[in-house]
Coordinates of N, CA and C in Angstrom, one line a residue:
M156 N 93.6 4.5 157.6 CA 95.0 4.5 158.2 C 95.7 3.3 157.7
R157 N 95.1 2.3 158.1 CA 96.0 1.0 157.7 C 96.3 1.0 156.1
L158 N 95.0 1.0 155.2 CA 95.4 0.8 154.1 C 96.6 2.2 153.5
L159 N 96.6 3.2 154.5 CA 97.6 4.3 153.7 C 99.3 3.6 154.3
L160 N 99.2 2.9 155.4 CA 100.2 2.2 156.0 C 100.6 1.2 155.0
L161 N 99.8 0.2 154.4 CA 100.1 -0.7 153.5 C 100.5 -0.4 152.2
L162 N 99.9 0.8 151.8 CA 100.4 1.4 150.5 C 101.6 2.3 150.7
L163 N 102.1 2.4 151.8 CA 103.5 3.1 151.8 C 104.3 1.9 152.1
V164 N 104.3 0.9 152.5 CA 105.0 -0.2 152.9 C 105.5 -0.8 151.5
A165 N 104.3 -1.1 150.8 CA 104.5 -1.6 149.4 C 105.3 -0.7 148.3
A166 N 105.0 0.8 148.5 CA 105.7 1.3 147.7 C 107.3 1.5 148.1
S167 N 107.5 1.5 149.3 CA 108.7 1.4 149.7 C 109.6 0.3 149.0
A168 N 108.9 -0.8 149.2 CA 109.3 -2.1 148.7 C 109.7 -2.3 147.4
V169 N 108.7 -1.1 146.6 CA 109.0 -1.3 145.1 C 110.0 -0.4 145.0
V170 N 110.2 0.9 145.6 CA 111.4 1.9 145.3 C 112.6 1.2 145.9
R171 N 112.8 0.5 146.9 CA 114.0 -0.3 147.5 C 114.6 -1.1 146.3
S172 N 113.5 -2.4 145.7 CA 114.0 -3.0 145.0 C 114.3 -2.7 143.4
D173 N 113.8 -1.5 143.1 CA 114.2 -1.0 141.7 C 115.4 -0.2 141.9
A174 N 115.7 0.5 143.2 CA 117.0 1.1 143.1 C 118.1 0.2 143.5
S175 N 117.9 -1.0 143.8 CA 118.9 -1.9 144.1 C 118.9 -3.2 143.3
A176 N 118.1 -3.0 142.2 CA 118.0 -4.4 141.6 C 119.3 -4.4 140.8
N177 N 119.6 -5.7 140.3 CA 120.5 -5.9 139.5 C 120.1 -5.7 137.9
L178 N 121.0 -5.8 137.3 CA 120.7 -5.1 135.8 C 120.0 -6.2 134.9
G179 N 119.6 -7.3 135.2 CA 118.8 -8.1 134.2 C 117.5 -8.0 134.3
G180 N 116.6 -7.2 135.7 CA 115.7 -7.1 136.0 C 115.0 -8.4 136.8
V181 N 116.0 -9.1 136.8 CA 115.7 -10.5 137.7 C 116.4 -10.6 138.9
P182 N 116.0 -10.1 140.3 CA 116.4 -10.0 141.6 C 117.9 -11.0 141.8
G183 N 118.9 -10.7 141.9 CA 119.6 -11.6 142.5 C 120.8 -12.3 141.3
K184 N 120.2 -11.9 139.9 CA 120.7 -12.4 138.9 C 121.6 -11.3 138.1
R185 N 122.6 -11.5 137.3 CA 123.5 -10.7 136.4 C 122.8 -11.1 135.1
L186 N 123.1 -9.6 134.4 CA 122.8 -9.7 132.7 C 123.7 -10.2 132.3
K187 N 123.7 -11.3 131.4 CA 124.8 -12.0 130.6 C 124.3 -12.2 129.2
M188 N 125.3 -12.1 128.4 CA 125.3 -12.4 127.0 C 125.1 -13.8 126.8
Q189 N 124.3 -14.7 126.5 CA 124.6 -16.3 126.4 C 125.3 -16.5 125.1
Y190 N 125.8 -17.7 124.9 CA 126.0 -18.3 123.9 C 127.6 -17.5 123.5
A191 N 128.2 -16.7 124.2 CA 129.3 -16.0 123.9 C 130.7 -16.8 124.5
T192 N 131.5 -17.0 123.8 CA 132.8 -17.8 124.3 C 134.2 -16.8 124.2
G193 N 134.2 -16.0 123.8 CA 135.4 -15.2 123.9 C 135.8 -14.4 125.0
P194 N 136.5 -13.2 125.1 CA 136.8 -12.7 126.3 C 135.4 -12.0 127.0
L195 N 135.8 -11.6 128.3 CA 134.6 -11.4 129.2 C 134.9 -9.7 129.5
L196 N 133.8 -9.1 129.0 CA 133.7 -7.7 129.1 C 132.9 -7.3 130.2
K197 N 133.1 -6.8 131.5 CA 132.3 -6.7 132.8 C 132.3 -5.1 132.8
F198 N 131.0 -5.0 133.0 CA 130.5 -3.5 133.4 C 129.9 -3.7 134.9
Q199 N 130.5 -2.7 135.7 CA 129.9 -2.5 137.0 C 129.6 -1.0 137.1
I200 N 128.2 -0.9 137.1 CA 127.6 0.4 137.0 C 126.7 0.6 138.2
C201 N 126.3 2.2 138.2 CA 125.1 2.5 139.2 C 124.1 2.4 138.4
V202 N 123.3 1.4 138.9 CA 122.2 0.9 137.9 C 120.8 2.1 137.8
S203 N 120.9 2.9 139.0 CA 120.0 4.1 139.1 C 120.2 5.1 137.7
G204 N 121.5 5.2 137.4 CA 122.1 6.4 136.7 C 122.5 5.8 135.2
Y205 N 122.7 4.8 135.0 CA 123.5 4.6 133.9 C 122.9 2.9 133.1
R206 N 121.7 2.6 133.4 CA 121.2 1.4 132.8 C 121.1 1.6 131.6
R207 N 120.3 2.5 130.9 CA 120.2 2.5 129.3 C 121.6 2.7 128.8
V208 N 122.5 3.6 129.4 CA 124.0 3.7 128.7 C 124.4 2.3 128.5
F209 N 124.3 1.6 129.7 CA 124.7 0.0 129.7 C 124.2 -0.7 128.4
E210 N 122.9 -0.8 128.5 CA 122.1 -1.5 127.3 C 122.6 -1.1 126.1
E211 N 122.9 0.3 125.7 CA 122.8 0.7 124.2 C 124.5 0.6 124.1
Y212 N 125.3 0.5 125.0 CA 126.7 -0.1 124.7 C 126.8 -1.4 124.6
M213 N 126.0 -2.3 125.3 CA 126.0 -3.6 125.2 C 125.5 -4.0 124.0
R214 N 124.5 -3.5 123.2 CA 123.9 -4.0 122.1 C 124.9 -3.6 121.0
V215 N 125.8 -2.3 121.0 CA 126.5 -2.1 119.8 C 127.8 -2.9 120.0
I216 N 128.3 -3.1 121.3 CA 129.4 -4.3 121.4 C 129.2 -5.6 121.1
S217 N 128.1 -6.0 121.4 CA 127.5 -7.4 121.0 C 127.3 -7.6 119.4
Q218 N 127.0 -6.6 118.8 CA 127.0 -6.6 117.2 C 128.4 -6.3 116.6
R219 N 129.4 -5.5 117.3 CA 130.6 -5.5 116.7 C 131.7 -6.6 117.1
Y220 N 131.3 -7.1 118.2 CA 132.3 -8.3 118.7 C 131.3 -9.2 119.2
P221 N 130.8 -10.2 118.2 CA 130.0 -11.3 118.4 C 130.4 -12.7 119.4
D222 N 131.7 -12.3 119.7 CA 132.4 -13.5 120.5 C 132.6 -13.1 121.6
I223 N 132.6 -11.8 122.1 CA 132.9 -11.0 123.5 C 131.7 -11.5 124.4
R224 N 131.8 -11.6 125.8 CA 130.9 -12.3 126.4 C 130.8 -10.7 127.3
I225 N 129.5 -10.4 127.7 CA 129.2 -9.2 128.2 C 128.4 -9.4 129.6
E226 N 128.8 -9.0 130.6 CA 128.0 -9.1 132.0 C 127.7 -7.6 132.6
G227 N 127.0 -7.6 133.2 CA 126.7 -6.1 134.0 C 126.2 -6.6 135.3
E228 N 126.7 -5.7 136.3 CA 126.1 -6.0 137.5 C 126.1 -4.3 138.3
N229 N 125.5 -4.3 139.6 CA 125.4 -3.2 140.0 C 126.8 -2.9 140.9
Y230 N 127.2 -1.5 141.1 CA 128.6 -1.2 141.6 C 127.9 -0.7 142.8
L231 N 128.3 -1.7 144.0 CA 127.6 -1.4 145.2 C 128.5 -0.1 145.9
P232 N 127.8 0.7 146.7 CA 128.2 1.7 147.4 C 129.2 1.4 148.6
Q233 N 129.9 2.0 149.5 CA 130.7 1.4 150.4 C 129.4 0.9 151.5
P234 N 130.2 0.2 152.2 CA 129.4 -0.7 153.4 C 128.6 0.6 154.3
I235 N 129.3 1.6 154.6 CA 128.7 2.7 155.5 C 127.4 3.2 155.1
Y236 N 127.5 3.5 153.6 CA 126.2 4.0 153.0 C 125.1 2.8 153.0
R237 N 125.5 1.6 152.7 CA 124.6 0.6 152.7 C 123.7 0.6 154.0
H238 N 124.6 0.4 155.0 CA 123.9 0.4 156.4 C 123.0 1.7 156.7
I239 N 123.5 2.9 156.2 CA 122.9 3.8 156.4 C 121.5 3.8 155.8
A240 N 121.6 3.5 154.5 CA 120.4 3.2 153.7 C 119.3 1.9 154.3
S241 N 120.0 1.3 154.7 CA 119.1 0.2 155.7 C 118.7 0.6 157.0
F242 N 119.2 1.2 157.5 CA 118.6 2.1 158.6 C 117.6 2.7 158.5
L243 N 117.8 3.5 157.5 CA 116.8 4.8 157.1 C 115.4 3.6 156.9
S244 N 115.5 2.7 156.1 CA 114.6 2.0 155.4 C 113.7 1.5 156.6
V245 N 114.0 1.1 158.0 CA 113.5 0.5 158.9 C 113.0 1.6 159.6
F246 N 113.6 2.5 159.9 CA 113.5 4.0 160.7 C 112.1 4.6 160.1
K247 N 112.1 4.6 158.7 CA 111.2 5.3 157.9 C 109.8 4.4 158.7
L248 N 110.0 3.4 158.4 CA 108.7 2.4 158.6 C 108.1 2.6 160.2
V249 N 109.1 2.5 161.1 CA 108.9 2.9 162.5 C 108.1 4.2 162.8
L250 N 108.6 5.3 162.1 CA 108.3 6.6 162.3 C 106.9 6.6 161.6
I251 N 106.7 6.1 160.6 CA 105.2 6.3 159.9 C 104.3 5.5 160.8
G252 N 104.8 4.3 161.3 CA 104.0 3.4 162.0 C 103.6 4.4 163.5
L253 N 104.5 5.3 164.3 CA 104.2 5.9 165.2 C 103.1 7.1 164.9
I254 N 103.4 7.7 163.6 CA 102.5 8.6 163.4 C 101.2 8.2 163.1
I255 N 101.0 7.0 162.6 CA 99.5 6.4 162.2 C 99.0 6.3 163.6
V256 N 99.7 5.4 164.5 CA 99.2 4.9 165.8 C 98.8 6.2 166.8
G257 N 99.8 7.3 166.6 CA 99.6 8.2 167.6 C 100.6 8.3 168.7
K258 N 101.5 7.4 169.0 CA 102.2 7.1 170.1 C 103.2 8.3 170.0
D259 N 103.3 8.9 171.0 CA 104.5 9.9 171.4 C 105.7 9.4 171.7
P260 N 106.8 9.1 171.1 CA 108.0 8.5 171.2 C 108.6 9.5 172.3
F261 N 108.6 10.6 172.4 CA 109.2 11.4 173.3 C 108.8 11.5 174.7
A262 N 107.2 11.2 174.9 CA 107.0 10.9 176.4 C 107.7 9.9 176.9
F263 N 108.3 8.9 176.4 CA 108.9 7.5 176.6 C 110.4 8.0 177.2
F264 N 110.9 8.8 176.3 CA 112.0 9.6 177.2 C 112.1 10.7 178.1
G265 N 110.7 11.1 178.5 CA 110.6 12.1 179.4 C 110.6 13.4 178.8
M266 N 110.6 13.6 177.7 CA 110.7 14.8 176.7 C 109.3 15.3 176.1
Q267 N 109.6 16.8 176.1 CA 108.3 17.3 175.6 C 108.3 17.1 174.1
A268 N 107.3 16.9 173.4 CA 107.0 16.4 171.8 C 107.5 18.1 171.1
P269 N 108.2 17.9 170.3 CA 108.5 19.3 169.4 C 107.0 19.3 168.6
S270 N 107.2 20.7 168.1 CA 106.1 21.3 167.4 C 105.9 20.5 166.1
I271 N 107.0 20.0 165.5 CA 107.1 19.0 164.4 C 106.2 17.8 164.5
W272 N 106.3 17.3 165.7 CA 105.6 16.1 165.9 C 104.3 16.1 166.0
Q273 N 103.9 17.2 166.8 CA 102.6 17.7 167.0 C 101.8 18.0 165.6
W274 N 102.5 18.8 164.6 CA 101.9 19.1 163.3 C 101.6 17.7 162.6
G275 N 102.8 16.8 163.0 CA 102.5 15.4 162.3 C 101.2 14.6 162.7
Q276 N 101.2 14.9 163.9 CA 99.8 14.4 164.6 C 98.5 14.7 163.9
E277 N 98.6 16.1 163.9 CA 97.4 16.8 163.1 C 97.1 16.3 161.8
N278 N 98.1 16.2 161.1 CA 98.2 16.0 159.5 C 99.0 14.9 159.4
K279 N 98.4 13.6 159.6 CA 99.0 12.5 159.5 C 99.4 11.9 158.3
V280 N 98.6 12.3 157.2 CA 98.9 11.9 155.7 C 100.1 12.6 155.1
Y281 N 99.7 13.7 155.3 CA 101.2 14.7 154.9 C 102.2 14.3 155.9
A282 N 102.1 14.3 156.9 CA 103.3 13.7 157.6 C 104.0 12.4 157.0
C283 N 102.9 11.4 157.0 CA 103.8 10.2 156.5 C 104.2 10.4 155.3
M284 N 103.6 10.8 154.1 CA 104.1 11.0 152.8 C 105.5 12.0 153.2
M285 N 105.5 12.9 153.8 CA 106.8 13.4 154.1 C 107.8 12.6 154.5
V286 N 107.7 11.7 155.4 CA 108.7 11.1 155.8 C 109.4 9.9 155.0
F287 N 108.1 9.5 154.1 CA 108.4 8.4 153.3 C 109.1 8.7 152.0
F288 N 108.9 9.9 151.5 CA 109.7 10.6 150.2 C 110.9 11.2 150.8
L289 N 111.1 11.9 151.9 CA 112.3 12.5 152.3 C 113.2 11.4 152.5
S290 N 112.7 10.3 153.4 CA 113.6 9.1 153.4 C 114.1 8.4 152.5
N291 N 113.1 8.4 151.3 CA 113.5 7.3 149.9 C 114.5 8.4 149.3
M292 N 114.6 9.5 149.4 CA 115.2 10.5 148.7 C 117.0 10.3 149.2
I293 N 116.9 10.3 150.9 CA 118.1 10.2 151.4 C 118.8 8.7 151.0
E294 N 117.9 7.7 150.9 CA 118.2 6.4 150.8 C 118.7 6.3 149.3
N295 N 118.2 6.7 148.6 CA 118.6 6.6 147.2 C 120.3 7.4 146.9
Q296 N 120.2 8.4 147.3 CA 121.7 9.2 147.6 C 122.9 8.4 148.2
C297 N 122.2 7.9 149.1 CA 123.3 6.8 149.7 C 123.8 5.6 149.0
M298 N 122.7 5.1 148.0 CA 122.9 3.9 147.4 C 123.4 4.2 146.0
S299 N 123.5 5.7 145.8 CA 123.8 5.8 144.0 C 125.4 6.1 144.3
T300 N 126.0 5.4 143.5 CA 127.7 5.4 143.4 C 128.4 6.6 142.2
G301 N 127.6 6.5 141.2 CA 128.0 7.1 140.0 C 128.9 6.2 139.2
A302 N 128.8 5.1 139.5 CA 130.2 4.4 138.9 C 129.7 4.0 137.6
F303 N 130.8 3.7 136.7 CA 130.7 3.1 135.4 C 132.0 2.6 135.1
E304 N 132.2 1.4 135.8 CA 133.5 0.6 135.8 C 133.6 -0.3 134.5
I305 N 134.7 -0.4 133.7 CA 134.5 -1.5 132.7 C 135.8 -2.3 132.7
T306 N 135.9 -3.6 133.0 CA 137.1 -4.4 132.7 C 136.9 -5.6 131.6
L307 N 138.0 -5.9 131.1 CA 138.0 -6.8 130.1 C 139.0 -7.8 130.5
N308 N 138.5 -9.1 130.7 CA 139.0 -10.1 131.5 C 139.7 -9.8 132.8
D309 N 138.9 -9.1 133.3 CA 139.4 -8.4 134.9 C 140.5 -7.5 134.9
V310 N 140.8 -7.0 133.6 CA 141.9 -5.8 133.5 C 141.0 -4.7 133.3
P311 N 141.2 -3.6 134.3 CA 140.3 -2.3 133.9 C 140.7 -1.6 132.8
V312 N 139.7 -1.2 132.2 CA 139.8 -0.5 130.9 C 139.3 0.9 130.9
W313 N 138.3 1.1 131.5 CA 137.5 2.4 131.7 C 137.0 2.5 133.2
S314 N 137.2 3.7 134.2 CA 136.9 3.9 135.3 C 136.2 5.4 135.1
K315 N 134.9 5.6 135.4 CA 134.1 6.9 135.6 C 134.5 7.4 136.7
L316 N 134.7 6.7 137.9 CA 135.2 7.3 139.2 C 136.3 7.9 139.2
E317 N 137.4 7.3 138.6 CA 138.8 7.8 138.2 C 138.8 8.9 136.7
S318 N 138.1 8.7 135.9 CA 138.2 9.7 134.9 C 137.0 10.8 135.1
G319 N 136.1 10.7 135.7 CA 135.0 11.8 135.8 C 133.8 11.8 134.9
H320 N 134.2 11.0 133.8 CA 133.1 11.0 132.8 C 132.9 9.7 132.1
L321 N 132.0 9.6 131.3 CA 131.7 8.2 130.4 C 132.5 8.1 129.4
P322 N 132.9 7.0 128.9 CA 133.4 6.9 127.7 C 132.4 7.0 126.6
S323 N 132.8 7.7 125.8 CA 132.0 7.7 124.3 C 132.0 6.3 123.7
M324 N 131.4 6.2 122.8 CA 131.3 4.9 122.0 C 132.4 4.5 121.1
Q325 N 132.8 5.9 120.7 CA 134.3 5.6 119.6 C 135.2 5.2 120.8
Q326 N 135.4 6.0 122.1 CA 136.4 5.6 122.9 C 136.5 4.2 123.2
L327 N 135.2 3.6 123.6 CA 135.2 2.4 124.2 C 135.5 1.2 122.9
V328 N 135.1 1.4 121.8 CA 135.3 0.7 120.8 C 136.7 0.5 120.4
Q329 N 137.5 1.8 120.6 CA 138.9 1.9 120.1 C 139.9 1.2 121.2
I330 N 139.2 1.4 122.4 CA 140.0 0.7 123.7 C 139.8 -0.8 123.6
L331 N 138.6 -1.2 123.2 CA 138.4 -2.6 122.8 C 139.0 -3.1 121.3
D332 N 139.1 -2.5 120.5 CA 140.0 -2.8 119.4 C 141.5 -3.2 119.9
N333 N 142.0 -2.2 120.6 CA 143.5 -2.1 121.1 C 143.6 -3.2 121.7
E334 N 142.8 -3.5 122.9 CA 142.8 -4.6 123.5 C 143.0 -5.9 122.9
M335 N 141.8 -6.1 122.0 CA 141.6 -7.2 121.2 C 142.9 -7.6 120.3
K336 N 143.3 -6.4 119.7 CA 144.8 -6.7 119.0 C 145.8 -7.1 119.8
L337 N 146.0 -6.5 121.1 CA 147.2 -6.8 121.8 C 146.9 -8.3 122.3
N338 N 145.8 -8.5 122.6 CA 145.5 -10.1 123.0 C 145.8 -11.1 122.1
V339 N 145.6 -10.9 120.6 CA 145.8 -11.5 119.4 C 147.2 -11.6 119.4
H340 N 147.9 -10.5 119.6 CA 149.4 -10.1 119.5 C 150.1 -11.2 120.4
M341 N 149.9 -11.1 121.6 CA 150.3 -12.0 122.7 C 150.0 -13.4 122.6
D342 N 148.9 -13.4 122.1 CA 148.5 -15.1 122.0 C 149.8 -15.8 120.5
S343 N 150.0 -14.9 119.7 CA 150.7 -15.2 118.5 C 152.0 -15.4 119.1
I344 N 153.0 -14.7 120.0 CA 154.1 -14.7 120.4 C 154.5 -16.3 121.0
P345 N 155.5 -16.9 120.3 CA 155.8 -18.3 120.7 C 156.3 -18.3 122.2
H346 N 155.7 -19.2 123.1 CA 156.2 -19.3 124.4 C 157.4 -20.1 124.6
H347 N 158.5 -19.8 125.0 CA 159.8 -20.4 125.0 C 160.1 -20.9 126.5
R348 N 160.1 -22.2 126.7 CA 160.7 -22.5 128.1 C 162.2 -22.6 128.3
S349 N 162.7 -22.3 129.5 CA 163.9 -22.2 129.8 C 164.5 -23.1 130.4

């Protein structure tokens, strides 16, 4: 039983770190294109859903615009959802521990244990697996934002949250071409002081 608990805790840590990992695969760091000195193109995305799309866009954009700096980071959900996911993560481990140890938390409150708790005591492995996987499913749903937000020099150029869909590669290239032309045009206008 201790081995099962250790495996579930380790698997929970792997699932949690994978679901909330930043894009570079290195915890706490952002994925950046090095040695670029041009404008900054920043992607804020739901890592669990759009990481491959981001990597493909990054590859194409870095080939087409070698001077552009590209950053990607996880678009965090609202704080209430992050707190719910954190609470569930801890509650899951406590509940699994109570199932394995066989302690009845309902007796502490002077209540009769429900039939599902009794079933869990008779089928500890299945009960632990059910708690683990259902809790992870809810945690991942809370942490998923569906975001794919793109800014160029801190100016929003695309928002999946507003548009409801991802930009096609052609749309993104056209947006970047227009923004780059506009920036070049604005830089070429002489600035007069009054």
